[in-house]
Amino acid sequence: MEEFDAARHFDTAPELLPRAYNRPRLKTLRSKAFVNPVDEHAIERAEQAKSTGYEELSQRLNRETKLARIMQEQEMQKHLMEKGTRSKRKGIDGSMTYKWKKQRKR
């Protein structure tokens, strides 16, 4: 493991190793078919767009968990309105849980 050369393993220039994606191979760099955006403003815009996308994804995931919790609470309220004897119990995380007494179905 001491002899590992990342540039040789990925077949790329050592200057491009910090890139986690879009890392061109040496063959592509030699053929000059590779166009590298040199414009710093374009790179900043791409980074900002990426961070904005991750932030939006984070907000959507938070909203999904909130909506799932609300749906679960509404479903519990619906079950509580039904007939049957039930007992209230405290859950592991401090939330209230209910246990219904088993009824024989006719």
Backbone atoms as SQL, in Angstrom:
CREATE TABLE atoms (id INTEGER PRIMARY KEY, chain TEXT, resi INTEGER, resn TEXT, atom TEXT, x REAL, y REAL, z REAL);
INSERT INTO atoms VALUES
  (1, 'A', 1, 'MET', 'N', 0.816, -1.189, 0.000),
  (2, 'A', 1, 'MET', 'CA', 0.000, 0.000, 0.000),
  (3, 'A', 1, 'MET', 'C', 0.859, 1.251, 0.000),
  (4, 'A', 2, 'GLU', 'N', 2.125, 1.126, 0.440),
  (5, 'A', 2, 'GLU', 'CA', 3.019, 2.283, 0.474),
  (6, 'A', 2, 'GLU', 'C', 3.411, 2.715, -0.929),
  (7, 'A', 3, 'GLU', 'N', 3.340, 1.781, -1.886),
  (8, 'A', 3, 'GLU', 'CA', 3.788, 2.038, -3.251),
  (9, 'A', 3, 'GLU', 'C', 2.650, 2.532, -4.153),
  (10, 'A', 4, 'PHE', 'N', 1.488, 2.840, -3.598),
  (11, 'A', 4, 'PHE', 'CA', 0.327, 3.220, -4.410),
  (12, 'A', 4, 'PHE', 'C', 0.548, 4.594, -5.040),
  (13, 'A', 5, 'ASP', 'N', 0.400, 4.655, -6.361),
  (14, 'A', 5, 'ASP', 'CA', 0.517, 5.911, -7.096),
  (15, 'A', 5, 'ASP', 'C', -0.852, 6.198, -7.709),
  (16, 'A', 6, 'ALA', 'N', -1.543, 7.190, -7.179),
  (17, 'A', 6, 'ALA', 'CA', -2.908, 7.489, -7.617),
  (18, 'A', 6, 'ALA', 'C', -2.927, 7.972, -9.063),
  (19, 'A', 7, 'ALA', 'N', -1.950, 8.760, -9.453),
  (20, 'A', 7, 'ALA', 'CA', -1.918, 9.278, -10.825),
  (21, 'A', 7, 'ALA', 'C', -1.778, 8.130, -11.828),
  (22, 'A', 8, 'ARG', 'N', -0.966, 7.147, -11.517),
  (23, 'A', 8, 'ARG', 'CA', -0.802, 6.002, -12.413),
  (24, 'A', 8, 'ARG', 'C', -2.044, 5.116, -12.387),
  (25, 'A', 9, 'HIS', 'N', -2.650, 4.970, -11.206),
  (26, 'A', 9, 'HIS', 'CA', -3.843, 4.130, -11.072),
  (27, 'A', 9, 'HIS', 'C', -5.007, 4.696, -11.888),
  (28, 'A', 10, 'PHE', 'N', -5.233, 6.015, -11.792),
  (29, 'A', 10, 'PHE', 'CA', -6.343, 6.648, -12.506),
  (30, 'A', 10, 'PHE', 'C', -5.955, 7.065, -13.919),
  (31, 'A', 11, 'ASP', 'N', -4.682, 6.896, -14.291),
  (32, 'A', 11, 'ASP', 'CA', -4.179, 7.246, -15.617),
  (33, 'A', 11, 'ASP', 'C', -4.488, 8.705, -15.944),
  (34, 'A', 12, 'THR', 'N', -4.076, 9.599, -15.046),
  (35, 'A', 12, 'THR', 'CA', -4.332, 11.023, -15.219),
  (36, 'A', 12, 'THR', 'C', -3.132, 11.827, -14.737),
  (37, 'A', 13, 'ALA', 'N', -3.187, 13.112, -14.959),
  (38, 'A', 13, 'ALA', 'CA', -2.107, 14.002, -14.524),
  (39, 'A', 13, 'ALA', 'C', -2.194, 14.204, -13.013),
  (40, 'A', 14, 'PRO', 'N', -1.069, 14.337, -12.324),
  (41, 'A', 14, 'PRO', 'CA', -1.093, 14.540, -10.869),
  (42, 'A', 14, 'PRO', 'C', -1.811, 15.818, -10.450),
  (43, 'A', 15, 'GLU', 'N', -1.860, 16.824, -11.338),
  (44, 'A', 15, 'GLU', 'CA', -2.556, 18.079, -11.006),
  (45, 'A', 15, 'GLU', 'C', -4.066, 17.892, -10.938),
  (46, 'A', 16, 'LEU', 'N', -4.577, 16.849, -11.596),
  (47, 'A', 16, 'LEU', 'CA', -6.021, 16.626, -11.644),
  (48, 'A', 16, 'LEU', 'C', -6.511, 15.638, -10.599),
  (49, 'A', 17, 'LEU', 'N', -5.641, 15.170, -9.726),
  (50, 'A', 17, 'LEU', 'CA', -6.040, 14.200, -8.702),
  (51, 'A', 17, 'LEU', 'C', -7.051, 14.746, -7.700),
  (52, 'A', 18, 'PRO', 'N', -6.997, 16.023, -7.313),
  (53, 'A', 18, 'PRO', 'CA', -8.000, 16.507, -6.345),
  (54, 'A', 18, 'PRO', 'C', -9.435, 16.452, -6.855),
  (55, 'A', 19, 'ARG', 'N', -9.609, 16.367, -8.174),
  (56, 'A', 19, 'ARG', 'CA', -10.963, 16.271, -8.718),
  (57, 'A', 19, 'ARG', 'C', -11.557, 14.905, -8.378),
  (58, 'A', 20, 'ALA', 'N', -12.756, 14.907, -7.902),
  (59, 'A', 20, 'ALA', 'CA', -13.426, 13.646, -7.590),
  (60, 'A', 20, 'ALA', 'C', -14.214, 13.140, -8.798),
  (61, 'A', 21, 'TYR', 'N', -14.497, 14.008, -9.741),
  (62, 'A', 21, 'TYR', 'CA', -15.247, 13.635, -10.929),
  (63, 'A', 21, 'TYR', 'C', -14.671, 14.395, -12.116),
  (64, 'A', 22, 'ASN', 'N', -15.021, 13.983, -13.309),
  (65, 'A', 22, 'ASN', 'CA', -14.539, 14.596, -14.541),
  (66, 'A', 22, 'ASN', 'C', -13.011, 14.659, -14.556),
  (67, 'A', 23, 'ARG', 'N', -12.410, 13.539, -14.213),
  (68, 'A', 23, 'ARG', 'CA', -10.946, 13.449, -14.191),
  (69, 'A', 23, 'ARG', 'C', -10.514, 12.806, -15.506),
  (70, 'A', 24, 'PRO', 'N', -9.990, 13.596, -16.472),
  (71, 'A', 24, 'PRO', 'CA', -9.644, 13.041, -17.782),
  (72, 'A', 24, 'PRO', 'C', -8.403, 12.155, -17.726),
  (73, 'A', 25, 'ARG', 'N', -8.331, 11.221, -18.632),
  (74, 'A', 25, 'ARG', 'CA', -7.176, 10.337, -18.727),
  (75, 'A', 25, 'ARG', 'C', -6.075, 11.026, -19.527),
  (76, 'A', 26, 'LEU', 'N', -4.868, 10.509, -19.418),
  (77, 'A', 26, 'LEU', 'CA', -3.727, 11.094, -20.126),
  (78, 'A', 26, 'LEU', 'C', -3.926, 11.032, -21.644),
  (79, 'A', 27, 'LYS', 'N', -4.529, 9.961, -22.128),
  (80, 'A', 27, 'LYS', 'CA', -4.785, 9.813, -23.568),
  (81, 'A', 27, 'LYS', 'C', -5.682, 10.944, -24.063),
  (82, 'A', 28, 'THR', 'N', -6.694, 11.290, -23.287),
  (83, 'A', 28, 'THR', 'CA', -7.600, 12.366, -23.660),
  (84, 'A', 28, 'THR', 'C', -6.882, 13.708, -23.626),
  (85, 'A', 29, 'LEU', 'N', -6.036, 13.899, -22.637),
  (86, 'A', 29, 'LEU', 'CA', -5.299, 15.160, -22.544),
  (87, 'A', 29, 'LEU', 'C', -4.322, 15.317, -23.706),
  (88, 'A', 30, 'ARG', 'N', -3.712, 14.229, -24.157),
  (89, 'A', 30, 'ARG', 'CA', -2.758, 14.291, -25.271),
  (90, 'A', 30, 'ARG', 'C', -3.452, 14.568, -26.594),
  (91, 'A', 31, 'SER', 'N', -4.670, 14.076, -26.757),
  (92, 'A', 31, 'SER', 'CA', -5.372, 14.258, -28.022),
  (93, 'A', 31, 'SER', 'C', -5.969, 15.656, -28.157),
  (94, 'A', 32, 'LYS', 'N', -5.967, 16.430, -27.113),
  (95, 'A', 32, 'LYS', 'CA', -6.489, 17.804, -27.084),
  (96, 'A', 32, 'LYS', 'C', -7.978, 17.853, -27.440),
  (97, 'A', 33, 'ALA', 'N', -8.663, 16.732, -27.269),
  (98, 'A', 33, 'ALA', 'CA', -10.104, 16.714, -27.482),
  (99, 'A', 33, 'ALA', 'C', -10.833, 17.138, -26.214),
  (100, 'A', 34, 'PHE', 'N', -10.073, 17.265, -25.170),
  (101, 'A', 34, 'PHE', 'CA', -10.648, 17.623, -23.874),
  (102, 'A', 34, 'PHE', 'C', -10.662, 19.141, -23.730),
  (103, 'A', 35, 'VAL', 'N', -11.803, 19.694, -23.405),
  (104, 'A', 35, 'VAL', 'CA', -11.923, 21.134, -23.202),
  (105, 'A', 35, 'VAL', 'C', -12.076, 21.373, -21.714),
  (106, 'A', 36, 'ASN', 'N', -11.151, 22.084, -21.134),
  (107, 'A', 36, 'ASN', 'CA', -11.162, 22.360, -19.702),
  (108, 'A', 36, 'ASN', 'C', -11.650, 23.789, -19.474),
  (109, 'A', 37, 'PRO', 'N', -12.708, 23.993, -18.704),
  (110, 'A', 37, 'PRO', 'CA', -13.172, 25.359, -18.457),
  (111, 'A', 37, 'PRO', 'C', -12.160, 26.106, -17.591),
  (112, 'A', 38, 'VAL', 'N', -11.566, 27.123, -18.161),
  (113, 'A', 38, 'VAL', 'CA', -10.550, 27.897, -17.458),
  (114, 'A', 38, 'VAL', 'C', -11.204, 29.080, -16.755),
  (115, 'A', 39, 'ASP', 'N', -12.384, 29.442, -17.192),
  (116, 'A', 39, 'ASP', 'CA', -13.078, 30.593, -16.643),
  (117, 'A', 39, 'ASP', 'C', -13.411, 30.346, -15.171),
  (118, 'A', 40, 'GLU', 'N', -12.820, 31.120, -14.297),
  (119, 'A', 40, 'GLU', 'CA', -13.056, 30.955, -12.853),
  (120, 'A', 40, 'GLU', 'C', -14.508, 31.252, -12.497),
  (121, 'A', 41, 'HIS', 'N', -15.109, 32.202, -13.202),
  (122, 'A', 41, 'HIS', 'CA', -16.500, 32.558, -12.924),
  (123, 'A', 41, 'HIS', 'C', -17.421, 31.374, -13.218),
  (124, 'A', 42, 'ALA', 'N', -17.130, 30.640, -14.286),
  (125, 'A', 42, 'ALA', 'CA', -17.945, 29.476, -14.633),
  (126, 'A', 42, 'ALA', 'C', -17.795, 28.380, -13.577),
  (127, 'A', 43, 'ILE', 'N', -16.590, 28.223, -13.072),
  (128, 'A', 43, 'ILE', 'CA', -16.363, 27.221, -12.032),
  (129, 'A', 43, 'ILE', 'C', -17.110, 27.601, -10.760),
  (130, 'A', 44, 'GLU', 'N', -17.077, 28.871, -10.387),
  (131, 'A', 44, 'GLU', 'CA', -17.795, 29.335, -9.191),
  (132, 'A', 44, 'GLU', 'C', -19.292, 29.140, -9.345),
  (133, 'A', 45, 'ARG', 'N', -19.814, 29.430, -10.551),
  (134, 'A', 45, 'ARG', 'CA', -21.252, 29.244, -10.784),
  (135, 'A', 45, 'ARG', 'C', -21.627, 27.768, -10.673),
  (136, 'A', 46, 'ALA', 'N', -20.779, 26.911, -11.196),
  (137, 'A', 46, 'ALA', 'CA', -21.064, 25.471, -11.112),
  (138, 'A', 46, 'ALA', 'C', -21.046, 25.005, -9.664),
  (139, 'A', 47, 'GLU', 'N', -20.074, 25.466, -8.888),
  (140, 'A', 47, 'GLU', 'CA', -20.011, 25.106, -7.465),
  (141, 'A', 47, 'GLU', 'C', -21.236, 25.618, -6.718),
  (142, 'A', 48, 'GLN', 'N', -21.655, 26.844, -7.032),
  (143, 'A', 48, 'GLN', 'CA', -22.823, 27.413, -6.362),
  (144, 'A', 48, 'GLN', 'C', -24.087, 26.644, -6.750),
  (145, 'A', 49, 'ALA', 'N', -24.196, 26.264, -8.014),
  (146, 'A', 49, 'ALA', 'CA', -25.357, 25.489, -8.449),
  (147, 'A', 49, 'ALA', 'C', -25.389, 24.136, -7.747),
  (148, 'A', 50, 'LYS', 'N', -24.215, 23.530, -7.581),
  (149, 'A', 50, 'LYS', 'CA', -24.147, 22.240, -6.893),
  (150, 'A', 50, 'LYS', 'C', -24.566, 22.386, -5.434),
  (151, 'A', 51, 'SER', 'N', -24.056, 23.421, -4.761),
  (152, 'A', 51, 'SER', 'CA', -24.419, 23.610, -3.353),
  (153, 'A', 51, 'SER', 'C', -25.895, 23.954, -3.209),
  (154, 'A', 52, 'THR', 'N', -26.443, 24.716, -4.155),
  (155, 'A', 52, 'THR', 'CA', -27.869, 25.037, -4.118),
  (156, 'A', 52, 'THR', 'C', -28.697, 23.773, -4.293),
  (157, 'A', 53, 'GLY', 'N', -28.268, 22.902, -5.178),
  (158, 'A', 53, 'GLY', 'CA', -28.977, 21.640, -5.384),
  (159, 'A', 53, 'GLY', 'C', -28.971, 20.771, -4.141),
  (160, 'A', 54, 'TYR', 'N', -27.818, 20.690, -3.469),
  (161, 'A', 54, 'TYR', 'CA', -27.739, 19.902, -2.239),
  (162, 'A', 54, 'TYR', 'C', -28.606, 20.510, -1.145),
  (163, 'A', 55, 'GLU', 'N', -28.647, 21.840, -1.079),
  (164, 'A', 55, 'GLU', 'CA', -29.476, 22.500, -0.070),
  (165, 'A', 55, 'GLU', 'C', -30.952, 22.222, -0.336),
  (166, 'A', 56, 'GLU', 'N', -31.354, 22.274, -1.600),
  (167, 'A', 56, 'GLU', 'CA', -32.740, 21.984, -1.955),
  (168, 'A', 56, 'GLU', 'C', -33.089, 20.535, -1.629),
  (169, 'A', 57, 'LEU', 'N', -32.167, 19.629, -1.904),
  (170, 'A', 57, 'LEU', 'CA', -32.383, 18.220, -1.575),
  (171, 'A', 57, 'LEU', 'C', -32.559, 18.035, -0.075),
  (172, 'A', 58, 'SER', 'N', -31.742, 18.723, 0.705),
  (173, 'A', 58, 'SER', 'CA', -31.846, 18.645, 2.157),
  (174, 'A', 58, 'SER', 'C', -33.210, 19.154, 2.630),
  (175, 'A', 59, 'GLN', 'N', -33.664, 20.257, 2.064),
  (176, 'A', 59, 'GLN', 'CA', -34.968, 20.803, 2.445),
  (177, 'A', 59, 'GLN', 'C', -36.096, 19.847, 2.070),
  (178, 'A', 60, 'ARG', 'N', -35.983, 19.223, 0.907),
  (179, 'A', 60, 'ARG', 'CA', -37.019, 18.279, 0.482),
  (180, 'A', 60, 'ARG', 'C', -37.066, 17.058, 1.392),
  (181, 'A', 61, 'LEU', 'N', -35.890, 16.575, 1.797),
  (182, 'A', 61, 'LEU', 'CA', -35.858, 15.424, 2.709),
  (183, 'A', 61, 'LEU', 'C', -36.463, 15.782, 4.063),
  (184, 'A', 62, 'ASN', 'N', -36.164, 16.986, 4.567),
  (185, 'A', 62, 'ASN', 'CA', -36.753, 17.420, 5.838),
  (186, 'A', 62, 'ASN', 'C', -38.265, 17.524, 5.716),
  (187, 'A', 63, 'ARG', 'N', -38.737, 18.064, 4.597),
  (188, 'A', 63, 'ARG', 'CA', -40.175, 18.199, 4.393),
  (189, 'A', 63, 'ARG', 'C', -40.831, 16.826, 4.305),
  (190, 'A', 64, 'GLU', 'N', -40.167, 15.888, 3.657),
  (191, 'A', 64, 'GLU', 'CA', -40.716, 14.539, 3.546),
  (192, 'A', 64, 'GLU', 'C', -40.870, 13.893, 4.921),
  (193, 'A', 65, 'THR', 'N', -39.883, 14.054, 5.803),
  (194, 'A', 65, 'THR', 'CA', -39.981, 13.458, 7.132),
  (195, 'A', 65, 'THR', 'C', -41.091, 14.122, 7.943),
  (196, 'A', 66, 'LYS', 'N', -41.237, 15.450, 7.806),
  (197, 'A', 66, 'LYS', 'CA', -42.315, 16.150, 8.523),
  (198, 'A', 66, 'LYS', 'C', -43.678, 15.670, 8.041),
  (199, 'A', 67, 'LEU', 'N', -43.835, 15.552, 6.711),
  (200, 'A', 67, 'LEU', 'CA', -45.119, 15.100, 6.170),
  (201, 'A', 67, 'LEU', 'C', -45.420, 13.661, 6.576),
  (202, 'A', 68, 'ALA', 'N', -44.404, 12.821, 6.624),
  (203, 'A', 68, 'ALA', 'CA', -44.614, 11.434, 7.042),
  (204, 'A', 68, 'ALA', 'C', -45.075, 11.388, 8.496),
  (205, 'A', 69, 'ARG', 'N', -44.479, 12.220, 9.345),
  (206, 'A', 69, 'ARG', 'CA', -44.870, 12.267, 10.752),
  (207, 'A', 69, 'ARG', 'C', -46.313, 12.760, 10.883),
  (208, 'A', 70, 'ILE', 'N', -46.686, 13.779, 10.115),
  (209, 'A', 70, 'ILE', 'CA', -48.052, 14.309, 10.170),
  (210, 'A', 70, 'ILE', 'C', -49.048, 13.258, 9.693),
  (211, 'A', 71, 'MET', 'N', -48.715, 12.534, 8.610),
  (212, 'A', 71, 'MET', 'CA', -49.609, 11.483, 8.116),
  (213, 'A', 71, 'MET', 'C', -49.788, 10.391, 9.155),
  (214, 'A', 72, 'GLN', 'N', -48.707, 10.044, 9.852),
  (215, 'A', 72, 'GLN', 'CA', -48.785, 9.011, 10.879),
  (216, 'A', 72, 'GLN', 'C', -49.678, 9.477, 12.024),
  (217, 'A', 73, 'GLU', 'N', -49.553, 10.746, 12.421),
  (218, 'A', 73, 'GLU', 'CA', -50.398, 11.283, 13.500),
  (219, 'A', 73, 'GLU', 'C', -51.865, 11.285, 13.091),
  (220, 'A', 74, 'GLN', 'N', -52.154, 11.649, 11.821),
  (221, 'A', 74, 'GLN', 'CA', -53.542, 11.657, 11.359),
  (222, 'A', 74, 'GLN', 'C', -54.114, 10.244, 11.305),
  (223, 'A', 75, 'GLU', 'N', -53.297, 9.304, 10.903),
  (224, 'A', 75, 'GLU', 'CA', -53.755, 7.912, 10.873),
  (225, 'A', 75, 'GLU', 'C', -54.042, 7.416, 12.287),
  (226, 'A', 76, 'MET', 'N', -53.209, 7.813, 13.239),
  (227, 'A', 76, 'MET', 'CA', -53.432, 7.418, 14.633),
  (228, 'A', 76, 'MET', 'C', -54.733, 8.030, 15.152),
  (229, 'A', 77, 'GLN', 'N', -54.997, 9.296, 14.819),
  (230, 'A', 77, 'GLN', 'CA', -56.246, 9.935, 15.248),
  (231, 'A', 77, 'GLN', 'C', -57.456, 9.204, 14.650),
  (232, 'A', 78, 'LYS', 'N', -57.321, 8.758, 13.403),
  (233, 'A', 78, 'LYS', 'CA', -58.407, 8.018, 12.761),
  (234, 'A', 78, 'LYS', 'C', -58.667, 6.711, 13.498),
  (235, 'A', 79, 'HIS', 'N', -57.594, 6.003, 13.881),
  (236, 'A', 79, 'HIS', 'CA', -57.759, 4.750, 14.610),
  (237, 'A', 79, 'HIS', 'C', -58.316, 4.997, 16.009),
  (238, 'A', 80, 'LEU', 'N', -57.968, 6.102, 16.624),
  (239, 'A', 80, 'LEU', 'CA', -58.476, 6.401, 17.962),
  (240, 'A', 80, 'LEU', 'C', -59.970, 6.694, 17.944),
  (241, 'A', 81, 'MET', 'N', -60.483, 7.150, 16.830),
  (242, 'A', 81, 'MET', 'CA', -61.910, 7.449, 16.738),
  (243, 'A', 81, 'MET', 'C', -62.747, 6.187, 16.535),
  (244, 'A', 82, 'GLU', 'N', -62.109, 5.081, 16.193),
  (245, 'A', 82, 'GLU', 'CA', -62.831, 3.834, 15.989),
  (246, 'A', 82, 'GLU', 'C', -63.253, 3.233, 17.324),
  (247, 'A', 83, 'LYS', 'N', -64.142, 2.237, 17.239),
  (248, 'A', 83, 'LYS', 'CA', -64.597, 1.552, 18.437),
  (249, 'A', 83, 'LYS', 'C', -63.503, 0.645, 18.964),
  (250, 'A', 84, 'GLY', 'N', -63.610, 0.289, 20.214),
  (251, 'A', 84, 'GLY', 'CA', -62.683, -0.666, 20.807),
  (252, 'A', 84, 'GLY', 'C', -62.010, -0.089, 22.035),
  (253, 'A', 85, 'THR', 'N', -61.672, -0.971, 22.961),
  (254, 'A', 85, 'THR', 'CA', -60.978, -0.505, 24.160),
  (255, 'A', 85, 'THR', 'C', -59.485, -0.491, 23.879),
  (256, 'A', 86, 'ARG', 'N', -58.838, 0.507, 24.419),
  (257, 'A', 86, 'ARG', 'CA', -57.412, 0.666, 24.182),
  (258, 'A', 86, 'ARG', 'C', -56.763, 1.188, 25.452),
  (259, 'A', 87, 'SER', 'N', -55.492, 0.965, 25.560),
  (260, 'A', 87, 'SER', 'CA', -54.753, 1.511, 26.692),
  (261, 'A', 87, 'SER', 'C', -53.595, 2.344, 26.157),
  (262, 'A', 88, 'LYS', 'N', -53.343, 3.405, 26.866),
  (263, 'A', 88, 'LYS', 'CA', -52.285, 4.328, 26.458),
  (264, 'A', 88, 'LYS', 'C', -50.987, 3.883, 27.113),
  (265, 'A', 89, 'ARG', 'N', -49.919, 3.855, 26.341),
  (266, 'A', 89, 'ARG', 'CA', -48.608, 3.467, 26.869),
  (267, 'A', 89, 'ARG', 'C', -47.568, 4.451, 26.383),
  (268, 'A', 90, 'LYS', 'N', -46.543, 4.605, 27.181),
  (269, 'A', 90, 'LYS', 'CA', -45.467, 5.508, 26.797),
  (270, 'A', 90, 'LYS', 'C', -44.442, 4.730, 25.980),
  (271, 'A', 91, 'GLY', 'N', -44.037, 5.308, 24.841),
  (272, 'A', 91, 'GLY', 'CA', -43.083, 4.643, 23.962),
  (273, 'A', 91, 'GLY', 'C', -41.650, 4.809, 24.451),
  (274, 'A', 92, 'ILE', 'N', -40.740, 4.198, 23.744),
  (275, 'A', 92, 'ILE', 'CA', -39.325, 4.250, 24.100),
  (276, 'A', 92, 'ILE', 'C', -38.782, 5.672, 23.977),
  (277, 'A', 93, 'ASP', 'N', -39.197, 6.361, 22.916),
  (278, 'A', 93, 'ASP', 'CA', -38.683, 7.710, 22.672),
  (279, 'A', 93, 'ASP', 'C', -39.524, 8.790, 23.355),
  (280, 'A', 94, 'GLY', 'N', -40.429, 8.413, 24.239),
  (281, 'A', 94, 'GLY', 'CA', -41.228, 9.383, 24.975),
  (282, 'A', 94, 'GLY', 'C', -42.568, 9.678, 24.331),
  (283, 'A', 95, 'SER', 'N', -42.814, 9.168, 23.144),
  (284, 'A', 95, 'SER', 'CA', -44.091, 9.402, 22.484),
  (285, 'A', 95, 'SER', 'C', -45.136, 8.432, 23.036),
  (286, 'A', 96, 'MET', 'N', -46.383, 8.781, 22.860),
  (287, 'A', 96, 'MET', 'CA', -47.468, 7.943, 23.355),
  (288, 'A', 96, 'MET', 'C', -47.812, 6.883, 22.309),
  (289, 'A', 97, 'THR', 'N', -47.972, 5.665, 22.769),
  (290, 'A', 97, 'THR', 'CA', -48.423, 4.580, 21.899),
  (291, 'A', 97, 'THR', 'C', -49.682, 3.994, 22.512),
  (292, 'A', 98, 'TYR', 'N', -50.447, 3.325, 21.684),
  (293, 'A', 98, 'TYR', 'CA', -51.710, 2.754, 22.134),
  (294, 'A', 98, 'TYR', 'C', -51.717, 1.263, 21.819),
  (295, 'A', 99, 'LYS', 'N', -52.397, 0.515, 22.695),
  (296, 'A', 99, 'LYS', 'CA', -52.559, -0.913, 22.459),
  (297, 'A', 99, 'LYS', 'C', -54.039, -1.222, 22.576),
  (298, 'A', 100, 'TRP', 'N', -54.566, -1.832, 21.518),
  (299, 'A', 100, 'TRP', 'CA', -55.973, -2.169, 21.505),
  (300, 'A', 100, 'TRP', 'C', -56.186, -3.573, 22.045),
  (301, 'A', 101, 'LYS', 'N', -57.295, -3.732, 22.755),
  (302, 'A', 101, 'LYS', 'CA', -57.650, -5.053, 23.257),
  (303, 'A', 101, 'LYS', 'C', -58.166, -5.876, 22.088),
  (304, 'A', 102, 'LYS', 'N', -57.761, -7.141, 22.027),
  (305, 'A', 102, 'LYS', 'CA', -58.162, -7.987, 20.911),
  (306, 'A', 102, 'LYS', 'C', -59.653, -8.298, 21.009),
  (307, 'A', 103, 'GLN', 'N', -60.323, -8.166, 19.879),
  (308, 'A', 103, 'GLN', 'CA', -61.754, -8.481, 19.819),
  (309, 'A', 103, 'GLN', 'C', -61.955, -9.625, 18.845),
  (310, 'A', 104, 'ARG', 'N', -62.909, -10.447, 19.223),
  (311, 'A', 104, 'ARG', 'CA', -63.227, -11.582, 18.378),
  (312, 'A', 104, 'ARG', 'C', -64.044, -11.100, 17.181),
  (313, 'A', 105, 'LYS', 'N', -63.619, -11.486, 16.014),
  (314, 'A', 105, 'LYS', 'CA', -64.371, -11.126, 14.798),
  (315, 'A', 105, 'LYS', 'C', -65.460, -12.163, 14.588),
  (316, 'A', 106, 'ARG', 'N', -66.619, -11.700, 14.222),
  (317, 'A', 106, 'ARG', 'CA', -67.753, -12.615, 14.043),
  (318, 'A', 106, 'ARG', 'C', -67.888, -13.026, 12.606);
